[in-house]
Amino acid sequence: MKGGVIAIDGPSASGKSTTARAVAESLGFAHLDSGALYRGVTLVALREAARRGRAHESPLAVVGPETILRAAEDRGLMLQPDGAGFAAYLEGEPVDTEIRGPRVTGCVSAVSAVPVVREWINSRLRAMVRAGRDVVVDGRDIGTVVFPDADLKVFLTASPAARAGRRITQRGVDADAARLEAEAAALAARDHADSSRVVAPLRPAEDAVLLDTTTLAFAEQVRRIVDLARPVFGRN
Ligand code: DC
């Protein structure tokens, strides 16, 4: 039996993952972070490059995508149910911290632009939903490509300055002018890479509800999505 799906897409640091998790908790759904799989495959690629003694090169210059995906399967890259969400595992170890570190973040856009990587990840995501749980899935192409018949689609946006400020605050440091400028530039570069790629570019689905969170408090943006979802799933 297929579970219900809420798709939440949007650019980097638009608050997708934290929002998706809070929406899932409020509705009793599971939160599935598709970015964690892209990051997991990127970590596999980096480890394969390191095994070949070429840790400091771009991993795609060292190992081809087919080899990376075979390694992902052989080395047990997976998202395992964990409370209201899923935790990433590789080689039997939890890797949630490592996949969000700077090495993976610096390479993930390139890895996620490879079509066979996207197909592999999409089929994993669809299989997890076929397993029957109701899920909130966040990513870049969830409403457009992965689950075009999702029950509810939301596209989150926020100004680059607001997104840069949130990212810096998450790290627990002061959002001073120099940091804000550097972070906004890094986000703009990733936005550009994610929206201009040929395969599954970042864009809102035609039937997505657009939600600009620049001036919304976190609780308010969660409440708006939960309010959109309740009638769709018959839970008032
Ligand atoms: O949401 P995130 O920052 O964890 O995503 C990491 C990268 O993965 C990001 O650069 C874009 C890519 N990604 C994607 O292309 N498609 C998705 N559905 C999710 C993430």
Coordinates of C-alpha atoms and ligand atoms in Angstrom, one line a residue:
M1 CA 0.0 0.0 0.0
K2 CA 1.3 3.4 -0.9
G3 CA 1.4 6.0 1.8
G4 CA 0.3 9.7 1.6
V5 CA 3.0 12.1 0.3
I6 CA 3.6 15.8 1.1
A7 CA 6.3 17.2 -1.2
I8 CA 8.3 20.2 0.1
D9 CA 10.8 21.6 -2.4
G10 CA 12.9 24.8 -2.4
P11 CA 16.4 26.2 -2.6
S12 CA 19.3 25.6 -0.1
A13 CA 18.7 27.0 3.4
S14 CA 15.0 27.8 2.7
G15 CA 14.3 25.8 5.9
K16 CA 12.9 22.8 4.0
S17 CA 14.3 20.0 6.3
T18 CA 13.5 21.6 9.6
T19 CA 10.0 22.6 8.4
A20 CA 9.4 19.2 6.8
R21 CA 10.3 17.5 10.1
A22 CA 8.1 19.7 12.2
V23 CA 5.2 19.2 9.8
A24 CA 5.7 15.4 9.9
E25 CA 5.7 15.4 13.7
S26 CA 2.6 17.5 13.8
L27 CA 0.7 15.2 11.5
G28 CA 2.2 11.9 12.7
F29 CA 4.0 11.3 9.3
A30 CA 7.6 10.3 8.8
H31 CA 10.1 12.8 7.5
L32 CA 12.2 11.7 4.5
D33 CA 15.1 14.1 3.6
S34 CA 16.0 13.3 0.0
G35 CA 19.1 15.6 0.3
A36 CA 20.5 13.1 2.8
L37 CA 20.6 10.4 0.0
Y38 CA 22.4 12.8 -2.3
R39 CA 24.8 13.7 0.5
G40 CA 25.3 9.9 1.3
V41 CA 26.2 9.1 -2.3
T42 CA 28.6 12.0 -2.3
L43 CA 30.2 10.6 0.8
V44 CA 30.6 7.2 -0.9
A45 CA 32.2 9.0 -3.9
L46 CA 34.7 10.8 -1.6
R47 CA 35.6 7.6 0.2
E48 CA 36.1 5.7 -3.1
A49 CA 38.4 8.5 -4.2
A50 CA 40.3 8.3 -0.9
R51 CA 40.6 4.5 -1.3
R52 CA 42.4 5.2 -4.5
G53 CA 44.8 7.6 -2.8
R54 CA 43.1 10.6 -4.5
A55 CA 41.2 12.2 -1.6
H56 CA 41.9 15.7 -2.7
E57 CA 40.5 15.5 -6.2
S58 CA 37.0 16.0 -7.3
P59 CA 35.5 12.5 -6.7
L60 CA 33.8 12.4 -10.1
A61 CA 37.2 12.9 -11.8
V62 CA 38.4 9.7 -10.0
V63 CA 35.4 7.3 -10.0
G64 CA 32.6 7.0 -12.5
P65 CA 28.9 7.2 -11.3
E66 CA 28.3 3.5 -12.0
T67 CA 31.2 2.5 -9.7
I68 CA 30.0 5.0 -7.0
L69 CA 26.5 3.5 -7.1
R70 CA 27.8 0.0 -6.9
A71 CA 29.9 1.0 -3.9
A72 CA 26.8 2.6 -2.3
E73 CA 25.0 -0.7 -2.6
D74 CA 27.9 -2.9 -1.5
R75 CA 28.8 -0.6 1.4
G76 CA 25.2 -0.4 2.6
L77 CA 24.3 3.3 2.1
M78 CA 20.8 3.5 3.5
L79 CA 18.2 5.6 5.3
Q80 CA 16.8 3.6 8.2
P81 CA 13.6 4.5 10.0
D82 CA 14.5 6.5 13.2
G83 CA 11.8 8.0 15.3
A84 CA 9.8 10.4 13.2
G85 CA 12.4 10.3 10.4
F86 CA 15.2 8.4 8.8
A87 CA 18.9 8.2 9.8
A88 CA 21.7 7.8 7.2
Y89 CA 24.0 4.8 7.5
L90 CA 27.1 3.7 5.5
E91 CA 29.3 0.7 6.2
G92 CA 27.0 0.0 9.2
E93 CA 27.8 3.4 10.9
P94 CA 25.6 6.4 11.3
V95 CA 26.8 9.2 9.0
D96 CA 24.3 12.0 9.6
T97 CA 27.0 14.4 10.9
E98 CA 29.6 13.6 8.2
I99 CA 27.2 14.0 5.3
R100 CA 26.5 17.6 6.4
G101 CA 30.2 18.5 6.7
P102 CA 32.0 20.9 4.4
R103 CA 33.7 18.1 2.2
V104 CA 30.3 16.6 1.2
T105 CA 28.6 20.0 0.9
G106 CA 31.3 21.2 -1.5
C107 CA 30.9 18.2 -3.9
V108 CA 27.2 17.4 -3.6
S109 CA 25.9 19.7 -6.3
A110 CA 28.2 18.0 -8.9
V111 CA 27.2 14.5 -7.8
S112 CA 23.5 15.4 -7.8
A113 CA 23.7 16.6 -11.4
V114 CA 24.5 13.1 -12.7
P115 CA 21.4 11.5 -14.3
V116 CA 22.1 7.9 -13.1
V117 CA 22.6 9.1 -9.6
R118 CA 19.2 10.8 -9.7
E119 CA 17.5 7.7 -11.1
W120 CA 19.1 5.5 -8.4
I121 CA 18.0 7.8 -5.6
N122 CA 14.5 8.4 -7.0
S123 CA 13.8 4.6 -7.1
R124 CA 15.0 4.3 -3.5
L125 CA 12.7 7.1 -2.4
R126 CA 9.7 5.6 -4.3
A127 CA 10.4 2.2 -2.7
M128 CA 10.4 3.7 0.7
V129 CA 7.0 5.3 0.1
R130 CA 5.6 2.1 -1.4
A131 CA 6.4 0.6 2.0
G132 CA 3.2 2.3 3.2
R133 CA 4.1 5.1 5.7
D134 CA 2.7 8.6 5.3
V135 CA 5.7 10.8 4.6
V136 CA 6.8 14.4 4.2
V137 CA 9.6 14.4 1.6
D138 CA 11.8 17.4 1.1
G139 CA 14.2 18.1 -1.7
R140 CA 14.5 20.0 -5.0
D141 CA 12.4 17.9 -7.5
I142 CA 10.0 16.0 -5.2
G143 CA 6.8 17.6 -6.6
T144 CA 8.1 17.8 -10.2
V145 CA 9.9 14.5 -10.8
V146 CA 9.9 12.0 -7.9
F147 CA 6.3 12.2 -6.7
P148 CA 4.4 14.2 -9.4
D149 CA 1.1 12.9 -7.9
A150 CA 1.9 13.9 -4.3
D151 CA -1.2 14.7 -2.3
L152 CA 0.2 18.2 -1.4
K153 CA 3.1 20.1 -2.9
V154 CA 4.7 23.1 -1.2
F155 CA 7.5 25.2 -2.6
L156 CA 9.4 27.2 0.0
T157 CA 11.3 30.4 -0.8
A158 CA 13.1 33.1 1.2
S159 CA 15.3 36.0 0.2
P160 CA 19.1 35.1 -0.1
A161 CA 19.8 37.4 2.9
A162 CA 17.2 35.7 5.1
R163 CA 18.5 32.2 4.1
A164 CA 22.2 33.2 4.7
G165 CA 21.2 34.6 8.1
R166 CA 19.5 31.4 9.1
R167 CA 22.3 29.2 8.0
I168 CA 24.9 31.2 10.0
T169 CA 22.7 31.3 13.1
Q170 CA 22.3 27.5 12.8
R171 CA 26.1 27.2 13.2
G172 CA 25.9 29.2 16.4
V173 CA 28.1 32.1 15.3
D174 CA 27.3 35.8 14.8
A175 CA 25.7 36.8 11.5
D176 CA 28.1 39.7 10.9
A177 CA 28.3 41.5 7.5
A178 CA 31.3 39.6 6.2
R179 CA 29.8 36.2 7.0
L180 CA 26.4 37.2 5.6
E181 CA 28.0 38.3 2.3
A182 CA 30.1 35.1 2.0
E183 CA 27.2 32.8 2.9
A184 CA 24.8 34.6 0.5
A185 CA 27.3 34.2 -2.3
A186 CA 27.8 30.5 -1.6
L187 CA 24.0 29.9 -1.5
A188 CA 23.6 31.8 -4.8
A189 CA 26.2 29.6 -6.4
R190 CA 24.4 26.4 -5.2
D191 CA 21.0 27.8 -6.3
H192 CA 22.5 28.5 -9.7
A193 CA 24.0 25.0 -10.0
D194 CA 20.7 23.4 -8.8
S195 CA 18.4 25.5 -11.0
S196 CA 20.4 25.5 -14.2
R197 CA 21.3 21.9 -14.4
V198 CA 19.7 20.0 -17.3
V199 CA 18.3 17.1 -15.3
A200 CA 15.5 17.9 -12.8
P201 CA 16.4 21.5 -12.2
L202 CA 15.0 23.2 -9.1
R203 CA 11.7 24.8 -9.9
P204 CA 8.2 24.8 -8.4
A205 CA 5.7 22.2 -9.7
E206 CA 2.7 23.9 -11.5
D207 CA 0.4 22.7 -8.8
A208 CA 2.7 23.6 -5.8
V209 CA 1.6 26.1 -3.2
L210 CA 4.3 28.8 -3.0
L211 CA 5.3 29.9 0.5
D212 CA 7.7 32.8 1.0
T213 CA 9.1 32.5 4.5
T214 CA 11.3 35.6 4.5
T215 CA 9.2 37.3 7.1
L216 CA 7.5 34.3 8.7
A217 CA 8.4 32.9 12.1
F218 CA 9.2 29.2 12.0
A219 CA 6.1 28.1 13.9
E220 CA 3.9 30.1 11.5
Q221 CA 5.4 28.5 8.4
V222 CA 4.8 25.0 9.9
R223 CA 1.3 25.9 10.9
R224 CA 0.5 27.1 7.3
I225 CA 1.6 23.8 5.8
V226 CA -0.2 21.7 8.5
D227 CA -3.4 23.8 7.8
L228 CA -3.0 23.0 4.1
A229 CA -2.5 19.3 4.8
R230 CA -5.4 18.6 7.2
P231 CA -8.2 18.9 4.8
V232 CA -6.3 16.9 2.1
F233 CA -5.8 14.0 4.5
G234 CA -9.2 14.3 6.2
R235 CA -7.6 15.2 9.6
N236 CA -9.2 18.3 11.0
Ligands
DC1 O1 18.9 19.9 0.9 P1 20.4 19.6 0.9 O2 21.2 20.9 1.1 O3 20.7 18.6 2.0 O4 20.7 19.0 -0.5 C1 22.0 18.6 -0.8 C2 22.2 18.7 -2.3 O5 21.5 17.7 -3.0 C3 21.8 20.0 -3.0 O6 23.0 20.7 -3.5 C4 20.9 19.7 -4.1 C5 20.8 18.2 -4.1 N1 19.5 17.7 -4.1 C6 18.9 17.5 -5.3 O7 19.5 17.7 -6.4 N2 17.6 17.0 -5.4 C7 16.9 16.7 -4.2 N3 15.7 16.1 -4.3 C8 17.6 16.9 -3.0 C9 18.8 17.4 -2.9

